[in-house]
Amino acid sequence: MSPSAFSPVVADKIWTLERPVWFSGIRQRARTTVVRLDDGNLLLHSPAPPTDDLVEQLESLGAVRWLVVPNCFHHLGTPVAATRFPEAQVVGPESALKRNKALKLHLGIQDAKFVQQVPEFEAFPLQGVPFLDETVLYHRPTQTLLGADIALCASAHDHWTCRFAARLTGFYERVRVPPDVRWSKPDKVAAADSLQAMLDRPAKRLIVGHADIIHEGCRDQLAQAWRQEGVGV
């Protein structure tokens, strides 16, 4: 992994790392986000499997103390990351445990003890979408919404298989709800209430797992993506 593996998003606070993953026959970019907490320690959101180079780079930024699994799908790199960072607490939904027998959690992501220990964050469960069982985090110091599969958007940066699928299902250069989430038939009322709570925060950017970082009008774009699925926000 190159020395420039991490891309700074907010100076001295947030960095991201992209890696290719295959899912349902297409190659997507999957994002790990690193947040430096107020105490100087690091939180890894959707941890990537850590190579030696990645561990070295992280150690140059701070001590990894939190590994966050945001939903029941973004768990694959966490067991290995937990081995490499044994002092870190692993946080996630219990539904992820059923999908990954190697995964062990210290706290549920909706447990009040989590945000009590990282008070710069607020946690917003996406109700009405059990298919994902996702919790979105809001980082107050940087006004950043941090999610995984709450939305996606393919672009020219993506592999041709992803661009092809995106054109077929409507998420090429458009922020949309992922197709499999649409097909899971969310509870629109419950989802709307959850999304409104997120949209009420003065977010300047939205970081998700499979899209370029969304800056301009991030809240409007997120709301519009869900409105297209009949979720009134």
PDB file of N, CA and C in Angstrom, residues 23-71:
ATOM      1  N   PHE A  23     -18.832  -7.536  -5.203  1.00  0.00           N
ATOM      2  CA  PHE A  23     -20.126  -7.786  -4.564  1.00  0.00           C
ATOM      3  C   PHE A  23     -21.164  -8.006  -5.662  1.00  0.00           C
ATOM      4  N   SER A  24     -21.779  -9.188  -5.649  1.00  0.00           N
ATOM      5  CA  SER A  24     -22.825  -9.528  -6.626  1.00  0.00           C
ATOM      6  C   SER A  24     -22.346  -9.338  -8.059  1.00  0.00           C
ATOM      7  N   GLY A  25     -21.093  -9.707  -8.306  1.00  0.00           N
ATOM      8  CA  GLY A  25     -20.569  -9.691  -9.664  1.00  0.00           C
ATOM      9  C   GLY A  25     -20.061  -8.354 -10.152  1.00  0.00           C
ATOM     10  N   ILE A  26     -20.048  -7.325  -9.305  1.00  0.00           N
ATOM     11  CA  ILE A  26     -19.494  -6.042  -9.718  1.00  0.00           C
ATOM     12  C   ILE A  26     -18.384  -5.637  -8.753  1.00  0.00           C
ATOM     13  N   ARG A  27     -17.445  -4.865  -9.266  1.00  0.00           N
ATOM     14  CA  ARG A  27     -16.352  -4.384  -8.426  1.00  0.00           C
ATOM     15  C   ARG A  27     -16.630  -2.952  -8.021  1.00  0.00           C
ATOM     16  N   GLN A  28     -16.772  -2.762  -6.710  1.00  0.00           N
ATOM     17  CA  GLN A  28     -17.032  -1.440  -6.164  1.00  0.00           C
ATOM     18  C   GLN A  28     -15.822  -0.935  -5.397  1.00  0.00           C
ATOM     19  N   ARG A  29     -15.831   0.370  -5.152  1.00  0.00           N
ATOM     20  CA  ARG A  29     -14.882   0.949  -4.215  1.00  0.00           C
ATOM     21  C   ARG A  29     -15.509   0.919  -2.836  1.00  0.00           C
ATOM     22  N   ALA A  30     -14.794   0.372  -1.875  1.00  0.00           N
ATOM     23  CA  ALA A  30     -15.264   0.351  -0.491  1.00  0.00           C
ATOM     24  C   ALA A  30     -14.384   1.294   0.322  1.00  0.00           C
ATOM     25  N   ARG A  31     -15.008   2.070   1.194  1.00  0.00           N
ATOM     26  CA  ARG A  31     -14.279   3.117   1.914  1.00  0.00           C
ATOM     27  C   ARG A  31     -14.176   2.814   3.408  1.00  0.00           C
ATOM     28  N   THR A  32     -12.977   2.979   3.923  1.00  0.00           N
ATOM     29  CA  THR A  32     -12.737   3.023   5.366  1.00  0.00           C
ATOM     30  C   THR A  32     -12.493   4.479   5.735  1.00  0.00           C
ATOM     31  N   THR A  33     -13.140   4.928   6.803  1.00  0.00           N
ATOM     32  CA  THR A  33     -12.950   6.300   7.271  1.00  0.00           C
ATOM     33  C   THR A  33     -12.263   6.282   8.627  1.00  0.00           C
ATOM     34  N   VAL A  34     -11.271   7.137   8.777  1.00  0.00           N
ATOM     35  CA  VAL A  34     -10.519   7.270  10.021  1.00  0.00           C
ATOM     36  C   VAL A  34     -10.841   8.631  10.627  1.00  0.00           C
ATOM     37  N   VAL A  35     -11.270   8.629  11.879  1.00  0.00           N
ATOM     38  CA  VAL A  35     -11.587   9.876  12.578  1.00  0.00           C
ATOM     39  C   VAL A  35     -10.683   9.994  13.796  1.00  0.00           C
ATOM     40  N   ARG A  36      -9.986  11.123  13.902  1.00  0.00           N
ATOM     41  CA  ARG A  36      -9.208  11.389  15.116  1.00  0.00           C
ATOM     42  C   ARG A  36     -10.149  12.026  16.137  1.00  0.00           C
ATOM     43  N   LEU A  37     -10.268  11.369  17.278  1.00  0.00           N
ATOM     44  CA  LEU A  37     -11.173  11.827  18.319  1.00  0.00           C
ATOM     45  C   LEU A  37     -10.564  12.981  19.106  1.00  0.00           C
ATOM     46  N   ASP A  38     -11.390  13.591  19.929  1.00  0.00           N
ATOM     47  CA  ASP A  38     -10.910  14.732  20.726  1.00  0.00           C
ATOM     48  C   ASP A  38      -9.781  14.336  21.664  1.00  0.00           C
ATOM     49  N   ASP A  39      -9.736  13.060  22.074  1.00  0.00           N
ATOM     50  CA  ASP A  39      -8.664  12.615  22.964  1.00  0.00           C
ATOM     51  C   ASP A  39      -7.404  12.187  22.222  1.00  0.00           C
ATOM     52  N   GLY A  40      -7.403  12.347  20.897  1.00  0.00           N
ATOM     53  CA  GLY A  40      -6.232  12.007  20.094  1.00  0.00           C
ATOM     54  C   GLY A  40      -6.230  10.595  19.560  1.00  0.00           C
ATOM     55  N   ASN A  41      -7.107   9.734  20.059  1.00  0.00           N
ATOM     56  CA  ASN A  41      -7.192   8.367  19.563  1.00  0.00           C
ATOM     57  C   ASN A  41      -7.998   8.306  18.273  1.00  0.00           C
ATOM     58  N   LEU A  42      -7.970   7.122  17.632  1.00  0.00           N
ATOM     59  CA  LEU A  42      -8.599   6.962  16.323  1.00  0.00           C
ATOM     60  C   LEU A  42      -9.804   6.043  16.381  1.00  0.00           C
ATOM     61  N   LEU A  43     -10.792   6.389  15.570  1.00  0.00           N
ATOM     62  CA  LEU A  43     -11.949   5.535  15.312  1.00  0.00           C
ATOM     63  C   LEU A  43     -11.909   5.142  13.849  1.00  0.00           C
ATOM     64  N   LEU A  44     -12.009   3.834  13.575  1.00  0.00           N
ATOM     65  CA  LEU A  44     -12.043   3.325  12.210  1.00  0.00           C
ATOM     66  C   LEU A  44     -13.466   2.880  11.886  1.00  0.00           C
ATOM     67  N   HIS A  45     -14.010   3.450  10.860  1.00  0.00           N
ATOM     68  CA  HIS A  45     -15.372   3.146  10.416  1.00  0.00           C
ATOM     69  C   HIS A  45     -15.286   2.242   9.186  1.00  0.00           C
ATOM     70  N   SER A  46     -15.921   1.082   9.232  1.00  0.00           N
ATOM     71  CA  SER A  46     -15.815   0.066   8.169  1.00  0.00           C
ATOM     72  C   SER A  46     -14.350  -0.309   7.951  1.00  0.00           C
ATOM     73  N   PRO A  47     -13.698  -0.897   8.954  1.00  0.00           N
ATOM     74  CA  PRO A  47     -12.261  -1.150   8.856  1.00  0.00           C
ATOM     75  C   PRO A  47     -11.888  -2.031   7.668  1.00  0.00           C
ATOM     76  N   ALA A  48     -10.810  -1.650   7.007  1.00  0.00           N
ATOM     77  CA  ALA A  48     -10.228  -2.483   5.958  1.00  0.00           C
ATOM     78  C   ALA A  48      -9.327  -3.522   6.609  1.00  0.00           C
ATOM     79  N   PRO A  49      -9.124  -4.685   5.951  1.00  0.00           N
ATOM     80  CA  PRO A  49      -8.129  -5.634   6.463  1.00  0.00           C
ATOM     81  C   PRO A  49      -6.764  -4.941   6.520  1.00  0.00           C
ATOM     82  N   PRO A  50      -6.132  -4.850   7.671  1.00  0.00           N
ATOM     83  CA  PRO A  50      -4.939  -4.020   7.808  1.00  0.00           C
ATOM     84  C   PRO A  50      -3.657  -4.721   7.351  1.00  0.00           C
ATOM     85  N   THR A  51      -3.016  -4.155   6.345  1.00  0.00           N
ATOM     86  CA  THR A  51      -1.687  -4.594   5.953  1.00  0.00           C
ATOM     87  C   THR A  51      -0.670  -3.964   6.909  1.00  0.00           C
ATOM     88  N   ASP A  52       0.565  -4.430   6.819  1.00  0.00           N
ATOM     89  CA  ASP A  52       1.611  -3.838   7.652  1.00  0.00           C
ATOM     90  C   ASP A  52       1.767  -2.350   7.359  1.00  0.00           C
ATOM     91  N   ASP A  53       1.716  -1.976   6.068  1.00  0.00           N
ATOM     92  CA  ASP A  53       1.847  -0.563   5.709  1.00  0.00           C
ATOM     93  C   ASP A  53       0.699   0.256   6.274  1.00  0.00           C
ATOM     94  N   LEU A  54      -0.513  -0.305   6.219  1.00  0.00           N
ATOM     95  CA  LEU A  54      -1.665   0.409   6.743  1.00  0.00           C
ATOM     96  C   LEU A  54      -1.549   0.604   8.256  1.00  0.00           C
ATOM     97  N   VAL A  55      -1.117  -0.431   8.962  1.00  0.00           N
ATOM     98  CA  VAL A  55      -0.939  -0.324  10.407  1.00  0.00           C
ATOM     99  C   VAL A  55       0.086   0.763  10.733  1.00  0.00           C
ATOM    100  N   GLU A  56       1.171   0.791   9.983  1.00  0.00           N
ATOM    101  CA  GLU A  56       2.211   1.795  10.222  1.00  0.00           C
ATOM    102  C   GLU A  56       1.666   3.202  10.022  1.00  0.00           C
ATOM    103  N   GLN A  57       0.871   3.394   8.966  1.00  0.00           N
ATOM    104  CA  GLN A  57       0.302   4.711   8.704  1.00  0.00           C
ATOM    105  C   GLN A  57      -0.681   5.121   9.800  1.00  0.00           C
ATOM    106  N   LEU A  58      -1.482   4.179  10.236  1.00  0.00           N
ATOM    107  CA  LEU A  58      -2.428   4.486  11.305  1.00  0.00           C
ATOM    108  C   LEU A  58      -1.694   4.857  12.594  1.00  0.00           C
ATOM    109  N   GLU A  59      -0.644   4.138  12.901  1.00  0.00           N
ATOM    110  CA  GLU A  59       0.112   4.428  14.115  1.00  0.00           C
ATOM    111  C   GLU A  59       0.734   5.822  14.070  1.00  0.00           C
ATOM    112  N   SER A  60       1.002   6.315  12.863  1.00  0.00           N
ATOM    113  CA  SER A  60       1.540   7.673  12.741  1.00  0.00           C
ATOM    114  C   SER A  60       0.478   8.735  13.013  1.00  0.00           C
ATOM    115  N   LEU A  61      -0.803   8.325  12.934  1.00  0.00           N
ATOM    116  CA  LEU A  61      -1.907   9.261  13.169  1.00  0.00           C
ATOM    117  C   LEU A  61      -2.395   9.235  14.609  1.00  0.00           C
ATOM    118  N   GLY A  62      -2.270   8.087  15.256  1.00  0.00           N
ATOM    119  CA  GLY A  62      -2.763   7.953  16.617  1.00  0.00           C
ATOM    120  C   GLY A  62      -2.988   6.496  16.957  1.00  0.00           C
ATOM    121  N   ALA A  63      -3.513   6.246  18.139  1.00  0.00           N
ATOM    122  CA  ALA A  63      -3.789   4.879  18.584  1.00  0.00           C
ATOM    123  C   ALA A  63      -5.231   4.513  18.222  1.00  0.00           C
ATOM    124  N   VAL A  64      -5.388   3.369  17.563  1.00  0.00           N
ATOM    125  CA  VAL A  64      -6.726   2.908  17.175  1.00  0.00           C
ATOM    126  C   VAL A  64      -7.428   2.363  18.413  1.00  0.00           C
ATOM    127  N   ARG A  65      -8.537   2.990  18.771  1.00  0.00           N
ATOM    128  CA  ARG A  65      -9.268   2.588  19.976  1.00  0.00           C
ATOM    129  C   ARG A  65     -10.702   2.154  19.698  1.00  0.00           C
ATOM    130  N   TRP A  66     -11.196   2.408  18.468  1.00  0.00           N
ATOM    131  CA  TRP A  66     -12.565   2.017  18.131  1.00  0.00           C
ATOM    132  C   TRP A  66     -12.605   1.466  16.706  1.00  0.00           C
ATOM    133  N   LEU A  67     -13.302   0.351  16.543  1.00  0.00           N
ATOM    134  CA  LEU A  67     -13.566  -0.246  15.236  1.00  0.00           C
ATOM    135  C   LEU A  67     -15.079  -0.321  15.084  1.00  0.00           C
ATOM    136  N   VAL A  68     -15.610   0.388  14.104  1.00  0.00           N
ATOM    137  CA  VAL A  68     -17.062   0.512  13.966  1.00  0.00           C
ATOM    138  C   VAL A  68     -17.556  -0.262  12.751  1.00  0.00           C
ATOM    139  N   VAL A  69     -18.464  -1.204  13.012  1.00  0.00           N
ATOM    140  CA  VAL A  69     -19.189  -1.919  11.972  1.00  0.00           C
ATOM    141  C   VAL A  69     -20.531  -1.207  11.838  1.00  0.00           C
ATOM    142  N   PRO A  70     -20.781  -0.461  10.746  1.00  0.00           N
ATOM    143  CA  PRO A  70     -21.969   0.395  10.694  1.00  0.00           C
ATOM    144  C   PRO A  70     -23.274  -0.317  10.371  1.00  0.00           C
ATOM    145  N   ASN A  71     -23.182  -1.498   9.753  1.00  0.00           N
ATOM    146  CA  ASN A  71     -24.401  -2.251   9.448  1.00  0.00           C
ATOM    147  C   ASN A  71     -24.050  -3.732   9.341  1.00  0.00           C
TER     148      ASN A  71
END
